[in-house]
mmCIF file of C-alpha atoms in Angstrom:
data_model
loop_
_atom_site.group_PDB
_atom_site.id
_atom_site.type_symbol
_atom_site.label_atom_id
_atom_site.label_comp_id
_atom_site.label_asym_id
_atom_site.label_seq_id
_atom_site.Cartn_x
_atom_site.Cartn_y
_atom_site.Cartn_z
ATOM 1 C CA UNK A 1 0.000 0.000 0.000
ATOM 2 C CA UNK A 2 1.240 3.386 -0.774
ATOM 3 C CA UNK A 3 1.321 5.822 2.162
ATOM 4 C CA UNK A 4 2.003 9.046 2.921
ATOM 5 C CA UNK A 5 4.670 9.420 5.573
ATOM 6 C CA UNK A 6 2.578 10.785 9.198
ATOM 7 C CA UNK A 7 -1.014 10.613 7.506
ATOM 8 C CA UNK A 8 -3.366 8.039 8.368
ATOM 9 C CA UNK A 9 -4.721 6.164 5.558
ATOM 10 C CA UNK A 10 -8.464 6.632 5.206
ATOM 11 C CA UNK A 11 -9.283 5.437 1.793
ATOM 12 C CA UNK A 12 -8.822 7.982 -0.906
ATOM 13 C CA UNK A 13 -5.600 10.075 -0.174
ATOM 14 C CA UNK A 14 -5.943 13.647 0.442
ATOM 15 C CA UNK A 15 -4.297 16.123 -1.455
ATOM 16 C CA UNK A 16 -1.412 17.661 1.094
ATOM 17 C CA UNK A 17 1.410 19.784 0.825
ATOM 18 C CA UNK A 18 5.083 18.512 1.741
ATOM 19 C CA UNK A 19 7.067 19.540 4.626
ATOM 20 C CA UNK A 20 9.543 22.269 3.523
ATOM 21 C CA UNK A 21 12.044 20.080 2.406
ATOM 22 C CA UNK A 22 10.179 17.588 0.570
ATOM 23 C CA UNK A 23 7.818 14.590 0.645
ATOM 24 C CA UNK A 24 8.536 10.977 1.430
ATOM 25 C CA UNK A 25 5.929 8.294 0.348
ATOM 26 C CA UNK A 26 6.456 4.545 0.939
ATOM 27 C CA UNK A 27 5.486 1.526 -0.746
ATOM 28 C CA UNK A 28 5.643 -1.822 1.350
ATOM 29 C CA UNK A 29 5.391 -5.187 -0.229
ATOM 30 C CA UNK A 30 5.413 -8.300 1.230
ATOM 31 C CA UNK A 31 6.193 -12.069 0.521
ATOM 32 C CA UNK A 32 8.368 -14.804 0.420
ATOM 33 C CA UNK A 33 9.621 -14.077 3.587
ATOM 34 C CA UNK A 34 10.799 -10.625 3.006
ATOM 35 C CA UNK A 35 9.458 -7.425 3.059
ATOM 36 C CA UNK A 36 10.158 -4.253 0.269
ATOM 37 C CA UNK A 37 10.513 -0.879 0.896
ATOM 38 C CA UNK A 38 10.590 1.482 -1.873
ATOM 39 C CA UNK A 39 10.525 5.700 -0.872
ATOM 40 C CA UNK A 40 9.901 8.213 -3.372
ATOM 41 C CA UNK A 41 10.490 12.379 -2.446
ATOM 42 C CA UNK A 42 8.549 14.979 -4.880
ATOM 43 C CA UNK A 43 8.752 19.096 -4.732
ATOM 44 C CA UNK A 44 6.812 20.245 -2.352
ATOM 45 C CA UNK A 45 2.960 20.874 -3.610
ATOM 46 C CA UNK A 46 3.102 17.321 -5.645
ATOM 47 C CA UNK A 47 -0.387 15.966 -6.403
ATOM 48 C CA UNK A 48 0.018 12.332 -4.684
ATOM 49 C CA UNK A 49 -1.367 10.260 -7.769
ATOM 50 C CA UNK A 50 2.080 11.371 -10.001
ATOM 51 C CA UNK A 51 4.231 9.503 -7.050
ATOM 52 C CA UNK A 52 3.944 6.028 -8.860
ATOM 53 C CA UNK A 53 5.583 7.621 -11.677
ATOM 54 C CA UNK A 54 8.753 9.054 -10.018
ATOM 55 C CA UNK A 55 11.654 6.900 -9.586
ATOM 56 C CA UNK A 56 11.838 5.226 -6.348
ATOM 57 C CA UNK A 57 15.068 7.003 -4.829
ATOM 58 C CA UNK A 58 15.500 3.649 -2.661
ATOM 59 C CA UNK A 59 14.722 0.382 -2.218
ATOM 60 C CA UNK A 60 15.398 -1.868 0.350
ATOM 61 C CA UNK A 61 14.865 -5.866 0.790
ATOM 62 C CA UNK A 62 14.293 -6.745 4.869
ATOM 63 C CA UNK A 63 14.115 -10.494 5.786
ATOM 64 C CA UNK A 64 11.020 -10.985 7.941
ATOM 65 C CA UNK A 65 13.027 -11.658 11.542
ATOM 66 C CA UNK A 66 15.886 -9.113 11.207
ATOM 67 C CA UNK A 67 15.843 -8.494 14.612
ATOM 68 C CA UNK A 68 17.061 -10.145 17.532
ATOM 69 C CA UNK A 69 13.520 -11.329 18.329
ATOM 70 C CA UNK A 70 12.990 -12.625 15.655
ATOM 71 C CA UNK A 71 9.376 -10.553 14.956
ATOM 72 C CA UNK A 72 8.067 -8.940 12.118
ATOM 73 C CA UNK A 73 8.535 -5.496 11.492
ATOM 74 C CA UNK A 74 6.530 -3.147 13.616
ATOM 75 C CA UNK A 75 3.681 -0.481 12.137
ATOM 76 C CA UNK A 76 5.119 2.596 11.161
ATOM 77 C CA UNK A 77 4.644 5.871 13.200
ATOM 78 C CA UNK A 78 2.417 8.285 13.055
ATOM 79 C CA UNK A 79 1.899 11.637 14.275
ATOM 80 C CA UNK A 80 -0.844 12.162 16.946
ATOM 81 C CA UNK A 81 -4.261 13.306 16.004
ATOM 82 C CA UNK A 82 -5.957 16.413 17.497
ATOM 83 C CA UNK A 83 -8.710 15.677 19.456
ATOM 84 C CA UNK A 84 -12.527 16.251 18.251
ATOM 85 C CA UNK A 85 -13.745 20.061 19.296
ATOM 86 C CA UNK A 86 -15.510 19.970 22.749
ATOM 87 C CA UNK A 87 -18.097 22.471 23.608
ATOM 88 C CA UNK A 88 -17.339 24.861 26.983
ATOM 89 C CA UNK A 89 -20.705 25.974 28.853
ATOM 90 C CA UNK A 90 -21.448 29.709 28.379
ATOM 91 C CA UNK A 91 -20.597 30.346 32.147
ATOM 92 C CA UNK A 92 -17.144 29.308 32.435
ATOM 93 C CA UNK A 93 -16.530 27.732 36.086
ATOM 94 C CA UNK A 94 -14.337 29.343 38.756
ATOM 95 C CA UNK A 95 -11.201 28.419 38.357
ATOM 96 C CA UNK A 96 -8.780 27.075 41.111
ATOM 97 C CA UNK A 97 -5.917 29.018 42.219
ATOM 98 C CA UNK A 98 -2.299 26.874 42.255
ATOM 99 C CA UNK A 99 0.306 27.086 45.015
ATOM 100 C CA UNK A 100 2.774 29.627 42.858
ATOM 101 C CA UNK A 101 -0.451 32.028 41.886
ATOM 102 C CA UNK A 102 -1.453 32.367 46.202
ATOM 103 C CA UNK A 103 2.109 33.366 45.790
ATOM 104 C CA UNK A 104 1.460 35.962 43.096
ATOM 105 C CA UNK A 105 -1.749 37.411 44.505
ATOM 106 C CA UNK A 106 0.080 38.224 47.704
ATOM 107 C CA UNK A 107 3.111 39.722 45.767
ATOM 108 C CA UNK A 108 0.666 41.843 43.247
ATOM 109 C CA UNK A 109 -0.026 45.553 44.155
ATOM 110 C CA UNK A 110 -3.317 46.496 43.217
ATOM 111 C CA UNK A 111 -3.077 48.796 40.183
ATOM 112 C CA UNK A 112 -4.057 52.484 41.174
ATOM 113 C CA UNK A 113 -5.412 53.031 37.949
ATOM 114 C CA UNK A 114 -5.578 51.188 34.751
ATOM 115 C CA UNK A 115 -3.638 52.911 32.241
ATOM 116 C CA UNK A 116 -5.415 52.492 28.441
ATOM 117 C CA UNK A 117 -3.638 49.614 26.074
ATOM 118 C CA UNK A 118 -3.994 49.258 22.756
ATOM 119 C CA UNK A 119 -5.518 45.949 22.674
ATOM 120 C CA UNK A 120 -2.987 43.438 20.416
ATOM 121 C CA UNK A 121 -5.166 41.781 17.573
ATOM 122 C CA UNK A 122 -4.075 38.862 14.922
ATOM 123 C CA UNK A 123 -4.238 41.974 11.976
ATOM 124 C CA UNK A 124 -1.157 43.015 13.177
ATOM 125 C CA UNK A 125 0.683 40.314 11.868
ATOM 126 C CA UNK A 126 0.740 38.188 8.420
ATOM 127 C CA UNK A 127 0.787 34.934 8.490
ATOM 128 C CA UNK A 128 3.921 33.399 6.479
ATOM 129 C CA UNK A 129 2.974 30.194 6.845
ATOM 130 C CA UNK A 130 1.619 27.260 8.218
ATOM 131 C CA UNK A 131 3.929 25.375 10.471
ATOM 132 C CA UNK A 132 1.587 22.807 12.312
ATOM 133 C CA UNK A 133 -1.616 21.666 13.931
ATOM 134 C CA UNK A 134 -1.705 21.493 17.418
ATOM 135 C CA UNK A 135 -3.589 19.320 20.077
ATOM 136 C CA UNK A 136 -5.941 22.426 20.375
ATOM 137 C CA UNK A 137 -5.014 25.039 17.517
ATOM 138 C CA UNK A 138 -3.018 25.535 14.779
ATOM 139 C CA UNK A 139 0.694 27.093 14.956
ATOM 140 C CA UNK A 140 1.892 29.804 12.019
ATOM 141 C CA UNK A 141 4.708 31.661 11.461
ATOM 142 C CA UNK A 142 3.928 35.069 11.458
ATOM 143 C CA UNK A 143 5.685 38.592 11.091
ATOM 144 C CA UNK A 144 4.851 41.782 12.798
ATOM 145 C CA UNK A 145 3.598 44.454 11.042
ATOM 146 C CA UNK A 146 5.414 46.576 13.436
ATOM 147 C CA UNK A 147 8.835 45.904 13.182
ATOM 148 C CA UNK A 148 8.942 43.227 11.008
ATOM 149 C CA UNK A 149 10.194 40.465 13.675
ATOM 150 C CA UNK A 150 9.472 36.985 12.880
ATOM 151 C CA UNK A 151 6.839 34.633 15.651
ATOM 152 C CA UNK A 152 5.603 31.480 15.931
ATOM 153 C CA UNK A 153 1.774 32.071 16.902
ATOM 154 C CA UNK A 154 -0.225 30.032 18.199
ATOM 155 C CA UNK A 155 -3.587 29.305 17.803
ATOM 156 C CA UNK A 156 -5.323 28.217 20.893
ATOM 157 C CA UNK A 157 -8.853 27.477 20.047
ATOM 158 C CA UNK A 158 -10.863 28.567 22.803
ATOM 159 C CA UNK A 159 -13.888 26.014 22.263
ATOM 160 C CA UNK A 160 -11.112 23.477 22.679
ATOM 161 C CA UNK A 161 -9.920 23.989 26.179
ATOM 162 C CA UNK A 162 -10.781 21.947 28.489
ATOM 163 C CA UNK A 163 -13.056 23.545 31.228
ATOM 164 C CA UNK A 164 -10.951 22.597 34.130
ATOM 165 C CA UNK A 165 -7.985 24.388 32.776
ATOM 166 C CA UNK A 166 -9.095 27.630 33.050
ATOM 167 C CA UNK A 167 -7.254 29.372 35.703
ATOM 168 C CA UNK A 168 -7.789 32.230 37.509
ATOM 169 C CA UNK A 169 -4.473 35.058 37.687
ATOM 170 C CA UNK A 170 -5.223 38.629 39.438
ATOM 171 C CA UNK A 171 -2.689 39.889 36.397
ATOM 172 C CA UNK A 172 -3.137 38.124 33.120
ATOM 173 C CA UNK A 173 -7.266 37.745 34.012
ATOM 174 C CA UNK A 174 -8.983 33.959 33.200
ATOM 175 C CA UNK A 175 -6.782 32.395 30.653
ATOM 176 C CA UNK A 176 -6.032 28.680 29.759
ATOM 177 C CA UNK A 177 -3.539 27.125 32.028
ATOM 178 C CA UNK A 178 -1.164 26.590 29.612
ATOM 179 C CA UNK A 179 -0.838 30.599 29.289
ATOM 180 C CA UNK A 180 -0.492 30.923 33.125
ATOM 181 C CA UNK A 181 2.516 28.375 32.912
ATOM 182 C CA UNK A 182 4.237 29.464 30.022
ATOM 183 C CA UNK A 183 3.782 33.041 32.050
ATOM 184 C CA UNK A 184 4.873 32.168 34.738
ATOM 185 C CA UNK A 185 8.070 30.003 33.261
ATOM 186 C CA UNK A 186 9.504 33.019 31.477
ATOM 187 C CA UNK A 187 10.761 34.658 34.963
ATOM 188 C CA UNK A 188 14.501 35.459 34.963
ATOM 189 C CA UNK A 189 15.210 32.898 37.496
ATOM 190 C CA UNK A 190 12.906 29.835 35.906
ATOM 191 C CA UNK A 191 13.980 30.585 32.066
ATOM 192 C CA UNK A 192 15.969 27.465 30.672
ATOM 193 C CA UNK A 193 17.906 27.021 27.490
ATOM 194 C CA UNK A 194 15.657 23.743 26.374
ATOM 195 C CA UNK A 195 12.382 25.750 26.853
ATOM 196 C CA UNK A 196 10.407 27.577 24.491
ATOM 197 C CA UNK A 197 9.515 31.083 25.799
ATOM 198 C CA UNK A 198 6.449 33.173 25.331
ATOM 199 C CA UNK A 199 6.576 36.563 24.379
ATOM 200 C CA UNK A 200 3.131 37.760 25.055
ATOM 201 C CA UNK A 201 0.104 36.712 24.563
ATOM 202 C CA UNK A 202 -3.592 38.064 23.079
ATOM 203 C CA UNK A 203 -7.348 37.110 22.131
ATOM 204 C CA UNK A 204 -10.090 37.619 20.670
ATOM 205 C CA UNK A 205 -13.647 36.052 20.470
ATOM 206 C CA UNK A 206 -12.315 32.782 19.158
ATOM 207 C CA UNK A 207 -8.690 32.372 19.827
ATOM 208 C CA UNK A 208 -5.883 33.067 22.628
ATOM 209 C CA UNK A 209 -2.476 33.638 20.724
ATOM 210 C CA UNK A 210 0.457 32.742 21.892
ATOM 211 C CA UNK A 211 4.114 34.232 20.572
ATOM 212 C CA UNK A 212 6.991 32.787 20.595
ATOM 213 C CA UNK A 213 10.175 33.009 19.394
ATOM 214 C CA UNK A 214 11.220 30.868 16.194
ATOM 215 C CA UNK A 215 13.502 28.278 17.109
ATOM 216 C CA UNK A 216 15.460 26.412 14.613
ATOM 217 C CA UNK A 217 13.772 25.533 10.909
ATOM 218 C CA UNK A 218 10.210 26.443 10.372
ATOM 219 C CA UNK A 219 8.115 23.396 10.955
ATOM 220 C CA UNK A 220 11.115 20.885 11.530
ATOM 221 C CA UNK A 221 9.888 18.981 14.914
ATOM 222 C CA UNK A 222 11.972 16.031 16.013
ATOM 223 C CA UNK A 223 9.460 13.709 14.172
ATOM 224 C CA UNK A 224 10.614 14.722 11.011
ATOM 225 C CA UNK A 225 14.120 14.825 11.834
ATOM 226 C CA UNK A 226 13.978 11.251 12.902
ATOM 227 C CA UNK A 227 12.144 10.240 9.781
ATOM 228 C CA UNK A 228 15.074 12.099 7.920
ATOM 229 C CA UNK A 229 17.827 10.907 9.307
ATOM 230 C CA UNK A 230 19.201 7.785 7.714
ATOM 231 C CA UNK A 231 21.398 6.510 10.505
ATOM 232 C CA UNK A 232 21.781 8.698 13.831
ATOM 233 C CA UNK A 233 25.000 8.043 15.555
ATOM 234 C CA UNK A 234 24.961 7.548 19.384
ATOM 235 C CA UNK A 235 26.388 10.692 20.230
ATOM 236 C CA UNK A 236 23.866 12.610 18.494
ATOM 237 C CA UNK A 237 20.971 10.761 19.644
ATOM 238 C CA UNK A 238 22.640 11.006 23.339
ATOM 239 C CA UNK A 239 22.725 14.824 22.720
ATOM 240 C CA UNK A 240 19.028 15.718 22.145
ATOM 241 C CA UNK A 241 17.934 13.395 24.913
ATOM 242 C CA UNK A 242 20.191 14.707 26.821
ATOM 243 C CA UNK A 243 18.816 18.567 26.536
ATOM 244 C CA UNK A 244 14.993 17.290 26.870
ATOM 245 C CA UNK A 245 16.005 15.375 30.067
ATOM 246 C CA UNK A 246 17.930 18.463 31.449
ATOM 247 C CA UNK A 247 14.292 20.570 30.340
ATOM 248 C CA UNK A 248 12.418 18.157 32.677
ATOM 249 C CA UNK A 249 14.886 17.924 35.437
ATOM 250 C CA UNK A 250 14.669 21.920 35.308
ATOM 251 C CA UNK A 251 10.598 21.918 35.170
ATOM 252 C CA UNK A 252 10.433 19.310 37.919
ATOM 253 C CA UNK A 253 12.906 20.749 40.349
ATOM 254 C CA UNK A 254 12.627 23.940 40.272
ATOM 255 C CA UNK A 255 9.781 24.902 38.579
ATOM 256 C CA UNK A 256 7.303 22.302 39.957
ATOM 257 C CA UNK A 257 5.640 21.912 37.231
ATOM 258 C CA UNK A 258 5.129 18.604 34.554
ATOM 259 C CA UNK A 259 4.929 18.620 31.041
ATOM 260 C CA UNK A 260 2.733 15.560 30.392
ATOM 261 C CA UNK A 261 3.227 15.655 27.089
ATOM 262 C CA UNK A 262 6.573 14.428 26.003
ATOM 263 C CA UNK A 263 6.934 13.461 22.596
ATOM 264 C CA UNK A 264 8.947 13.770 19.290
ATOM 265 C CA UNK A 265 6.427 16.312 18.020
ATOM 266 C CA UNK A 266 6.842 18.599 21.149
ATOM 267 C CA UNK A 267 10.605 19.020 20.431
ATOM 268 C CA UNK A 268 12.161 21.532 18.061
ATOM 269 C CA UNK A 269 15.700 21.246 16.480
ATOM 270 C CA UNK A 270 17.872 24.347 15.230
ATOM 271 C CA UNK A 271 20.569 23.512 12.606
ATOM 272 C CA UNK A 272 23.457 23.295 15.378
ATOM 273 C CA UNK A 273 22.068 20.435 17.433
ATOM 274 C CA UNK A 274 20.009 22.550 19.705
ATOM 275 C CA UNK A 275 16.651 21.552 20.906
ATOM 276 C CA UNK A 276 13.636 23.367 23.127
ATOM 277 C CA UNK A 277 10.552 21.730 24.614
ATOM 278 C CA UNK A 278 7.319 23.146 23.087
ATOM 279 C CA UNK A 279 3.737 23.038 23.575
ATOM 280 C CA UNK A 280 2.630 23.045 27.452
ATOM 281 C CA UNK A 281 -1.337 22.720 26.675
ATOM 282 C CA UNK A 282 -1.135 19.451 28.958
ATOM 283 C CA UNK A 283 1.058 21.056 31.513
ATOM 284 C CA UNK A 284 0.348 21.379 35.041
ATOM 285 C CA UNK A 285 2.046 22.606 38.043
ATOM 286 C CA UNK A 286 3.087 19.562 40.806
ATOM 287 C CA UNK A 287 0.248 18.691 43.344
ATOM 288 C CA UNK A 288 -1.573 15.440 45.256
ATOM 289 C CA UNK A 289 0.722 10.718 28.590
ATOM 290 C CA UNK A 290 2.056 9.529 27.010
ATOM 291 C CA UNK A 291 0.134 7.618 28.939
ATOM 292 C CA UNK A 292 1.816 5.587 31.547
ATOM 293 C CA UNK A 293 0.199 2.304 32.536
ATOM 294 C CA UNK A 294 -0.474 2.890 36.099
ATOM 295 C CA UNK A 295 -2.813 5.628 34.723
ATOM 296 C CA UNK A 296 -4.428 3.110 32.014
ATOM 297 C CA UNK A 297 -5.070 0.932 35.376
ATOM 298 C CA UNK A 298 -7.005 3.820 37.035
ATOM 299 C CA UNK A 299 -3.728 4.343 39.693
ATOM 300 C CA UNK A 300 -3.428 7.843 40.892
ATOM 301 C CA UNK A 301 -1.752 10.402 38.783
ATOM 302 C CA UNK A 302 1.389 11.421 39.915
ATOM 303 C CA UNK A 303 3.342 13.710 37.632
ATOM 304 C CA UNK A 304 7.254 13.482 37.602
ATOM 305 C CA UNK A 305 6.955 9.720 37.295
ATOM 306 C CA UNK A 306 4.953 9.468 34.174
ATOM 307 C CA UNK A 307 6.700 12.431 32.247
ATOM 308 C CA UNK A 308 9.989 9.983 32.651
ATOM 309 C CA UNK A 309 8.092 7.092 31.170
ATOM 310 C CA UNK A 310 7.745 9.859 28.504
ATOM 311 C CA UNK A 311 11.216 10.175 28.281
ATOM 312 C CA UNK A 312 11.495 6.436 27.886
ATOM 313 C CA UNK A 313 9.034 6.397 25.193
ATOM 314 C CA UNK A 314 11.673 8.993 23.351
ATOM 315 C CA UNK A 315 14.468 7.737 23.752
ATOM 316 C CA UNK A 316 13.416 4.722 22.504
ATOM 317 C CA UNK A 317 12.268 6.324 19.577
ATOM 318 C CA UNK A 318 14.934 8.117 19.337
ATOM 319 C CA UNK A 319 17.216 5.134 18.672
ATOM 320 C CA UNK A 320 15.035 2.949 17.242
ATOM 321 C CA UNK A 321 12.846 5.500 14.871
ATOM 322 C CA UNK A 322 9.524 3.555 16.119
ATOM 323 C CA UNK A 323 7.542 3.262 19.012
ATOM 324 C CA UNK A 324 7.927 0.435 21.529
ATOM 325 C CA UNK A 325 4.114 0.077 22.456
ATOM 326 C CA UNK A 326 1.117 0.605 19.810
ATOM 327 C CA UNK A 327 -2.080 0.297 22.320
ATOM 328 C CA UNK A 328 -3.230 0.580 25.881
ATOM 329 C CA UNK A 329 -2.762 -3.685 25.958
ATOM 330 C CA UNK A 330 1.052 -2.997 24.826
ATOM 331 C CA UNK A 331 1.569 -0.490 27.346
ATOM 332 C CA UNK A 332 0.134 -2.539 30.074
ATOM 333 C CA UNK A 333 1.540 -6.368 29.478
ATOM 334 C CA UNK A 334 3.752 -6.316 26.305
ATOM 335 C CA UNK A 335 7.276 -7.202 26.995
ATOM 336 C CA UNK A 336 10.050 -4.445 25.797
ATOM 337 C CA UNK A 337 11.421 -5.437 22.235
ATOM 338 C CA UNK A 338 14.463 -4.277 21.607
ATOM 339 C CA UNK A 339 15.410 -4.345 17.689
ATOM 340 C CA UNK A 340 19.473 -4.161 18.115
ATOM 341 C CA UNK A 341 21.658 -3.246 20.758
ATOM 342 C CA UNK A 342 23.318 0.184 20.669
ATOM 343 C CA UNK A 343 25.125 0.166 23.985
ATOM 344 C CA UNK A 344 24.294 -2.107 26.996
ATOM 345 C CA UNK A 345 23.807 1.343 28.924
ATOM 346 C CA UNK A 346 21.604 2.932 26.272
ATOM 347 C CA UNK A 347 19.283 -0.695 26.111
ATOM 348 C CA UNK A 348 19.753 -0.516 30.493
ATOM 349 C CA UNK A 349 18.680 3.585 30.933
ATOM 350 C CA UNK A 350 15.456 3.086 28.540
ATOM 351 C CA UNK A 351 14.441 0.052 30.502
ATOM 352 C CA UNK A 352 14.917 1.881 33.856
ATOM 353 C CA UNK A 353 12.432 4.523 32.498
ATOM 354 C CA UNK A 354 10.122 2.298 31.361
ATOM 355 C CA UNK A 355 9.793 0.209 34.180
ATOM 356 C CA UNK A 356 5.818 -0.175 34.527
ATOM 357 C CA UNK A 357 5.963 -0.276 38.831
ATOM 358 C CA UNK A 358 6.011 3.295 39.383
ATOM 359 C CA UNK A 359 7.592 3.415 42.600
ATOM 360 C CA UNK A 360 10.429 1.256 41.332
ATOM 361 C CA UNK A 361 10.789 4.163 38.447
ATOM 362 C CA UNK A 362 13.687 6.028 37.549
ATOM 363 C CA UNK A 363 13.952 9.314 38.775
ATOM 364 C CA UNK A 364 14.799 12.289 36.413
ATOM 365 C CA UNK A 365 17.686 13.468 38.688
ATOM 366 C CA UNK A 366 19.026 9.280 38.263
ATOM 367 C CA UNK A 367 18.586 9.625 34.016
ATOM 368 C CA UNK A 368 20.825 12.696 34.052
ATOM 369 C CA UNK A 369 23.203 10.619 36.758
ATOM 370 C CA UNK A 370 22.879 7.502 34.246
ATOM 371 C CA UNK A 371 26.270 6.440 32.805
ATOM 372 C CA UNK A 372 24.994 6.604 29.153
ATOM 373 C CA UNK A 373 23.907 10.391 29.931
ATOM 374 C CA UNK A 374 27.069 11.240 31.449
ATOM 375 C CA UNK A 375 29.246 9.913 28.642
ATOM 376 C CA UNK A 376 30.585 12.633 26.329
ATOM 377 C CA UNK A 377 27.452 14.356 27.514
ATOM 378 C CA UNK A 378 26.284 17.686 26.293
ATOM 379 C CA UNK A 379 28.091 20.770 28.134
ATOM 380 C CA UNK A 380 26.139 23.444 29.931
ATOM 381 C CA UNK A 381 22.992 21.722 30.909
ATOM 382 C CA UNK A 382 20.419 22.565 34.121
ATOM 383 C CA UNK A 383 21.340 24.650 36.897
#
């Protein structure tokens, strides 16, 4: 079957346009005991019925059983797919105030008088381009009509948002939680290399926007960079976990807040290496998923522990450029296959953070104290 690469098949193929760089669409065969992969890439824009008639740029003949387990190859991945719109009552609940806002609302002086802002709106900015769809919005790249700087924006469709995320903040008003976090994350002493910062923030009847910063090549997430990459070397898969771990080490201990969200489409790559953690609509601060399988089993949620099992996830992925589970029963009973051995310490650290007994778990502070992290490890790091 001929598929396009991150797009679930659903009969008739859509018409889509490529990634920046280019398209990649694969044609499996099987039989006789082996299995055929042919991959075609087109400019970007390419009506998918003219692939059949490019040539294949590679093809590649896998004996069933190439593994050490001796299994057949594993589905492909795919990206995750936004959730179906939700409806929000018309009186939105009162919203819960966290530890670090009782904090705030002590610190805040009340405002004598409000001085009169020109209220931010999405016309004062065009939209370059399309760089993603989101969980609950889309994400563009965008450049201010002001002074011509390039953002991300972010679309954060307000129908979307889940009514007990609202949150209540005597300075930025009722916004998402998300907003609150990413607010309250860009502080001098809680900024972090690894982090994607917001610049400000605006709405209007349908929307919140979010700004950020452009990090690295428009639209080029870890997922794709994974799919790109031929062969990735030990080092340089060592390197970006590395930086994500030392981004949840920072959120955890010092910040107090989890992602819950860790995945290869929630990290963004720069040319040099460099990575930041994105998207923190699933965030939350620390209190009394990738989802772990103590939470499949109804256990009580308890944050740090299931953003490492995250990390496992990735890492795995990482290395292996699939994932290690495919369904809730995987999660919960399937034993870890391991295609090949990279190191003994890279095959030990992943099975440390997916351990499924949550108190026997890894810790984040033991993955950046593992000896695969600490070998030729990336400089700098957390604080």
């Amino acid at each position: 079957m001929l598929e396009p690469d991150g797009q679930k098949h659903h009969g008739d193929y859509p018409n889509f346009l490529a990634d920046n760089y280019h398209v990649q669409r694969r044609n499996y065969t099987e039989g006789q005991g082996q299995r055929h992969l042919q991959t075609w890439s087109a400019p970007r824009g390419m009506n998918h019925q003219l692939f059949p008639l490019l040539q294949p740029k590679l093809t590649l003949v896998q004996f069933a059983g190439d593994d050490i387990n001796g299994e057949r190859p594993r589905p492909r991945r795919r990206r995750t797919e936004p959730p179906k719109e939700i409806s929000i009552p018309s009186e939105i609940p009162k919203p819960r105030l966290w530890p670090q806002q009782e904090t705030e609302k002590k610190a805040d002086p009340v405002p004598s008088k409000a001085k009169a802002v020109e209220k931010k709106t999405i016309d004062d900015f065009v939209i370059l381009e399309e760089m993603g769809q989101g969980a609950y919005g889309q994400v563009k790249l965008a450049r201010c009509k002001k002074d011509s700087r390039k953002m991300v924006l972010k679309y954060v469709t307000k129908r979307r948002i889940l009514v007990d995320t609202w949150t209540r903040d005597r300075r930025l008003g009722t916004v998402p939680l998300e907003i609150h976090v990413l607010d309250y994350l860009r502080r001098e002493d809680l900024k972090h290399p690894n982090i994607i910062e917001m610049n400000d923030f605006f709405e209007d009847d349908v929307n919140y926007y979010i700004e950020m910063i452009p990090h690295g090549l428009p639209g080029m997430d870890l997922f794709d960079y994974i799919e790109l990459r031929v062969k990735m070397e030990e080092e340089e898969c060592r390197s970006i976990f590395v930086q994500v771990a030392q981004a949840i080490h920072h959120l955890h201990t010092k910040a107090l807040v989890v992602h819950r969200d860790i995945k290869d489409e929630n990290v963004v790559l720069d040319g040099a290496g460099n990575i930041k953690l994105i998207d923190f609509g699933s965030a939350a601060y620390i209190k009394n998923d990738y989802a772990a399988p103590e939470i499949l089993a109804g256990k009580s949620y308890r944050g740090k522990e299931q953003d490492v099992w995250a990390l496992g996830i990735l890492l795995y992925t990482i290395i292996y450029k699939e994932n290690p589970f495919y369904n809730v029963d995987e999660i919960l009973d399937r034993d870890l296959r391991i295609p090949y051995i990279m190191s003994e310490d890279s095959v030990h650290l992943i099975r440390e953070m997916l351990d499924r007994n949550v108190d026997s778990r890894i810790t984040i502070e033991k993955v950046l104290e593992h000896p695969w992290c600490k070998t030729n490890s990336t400089e700098g790091g957390d604080d």
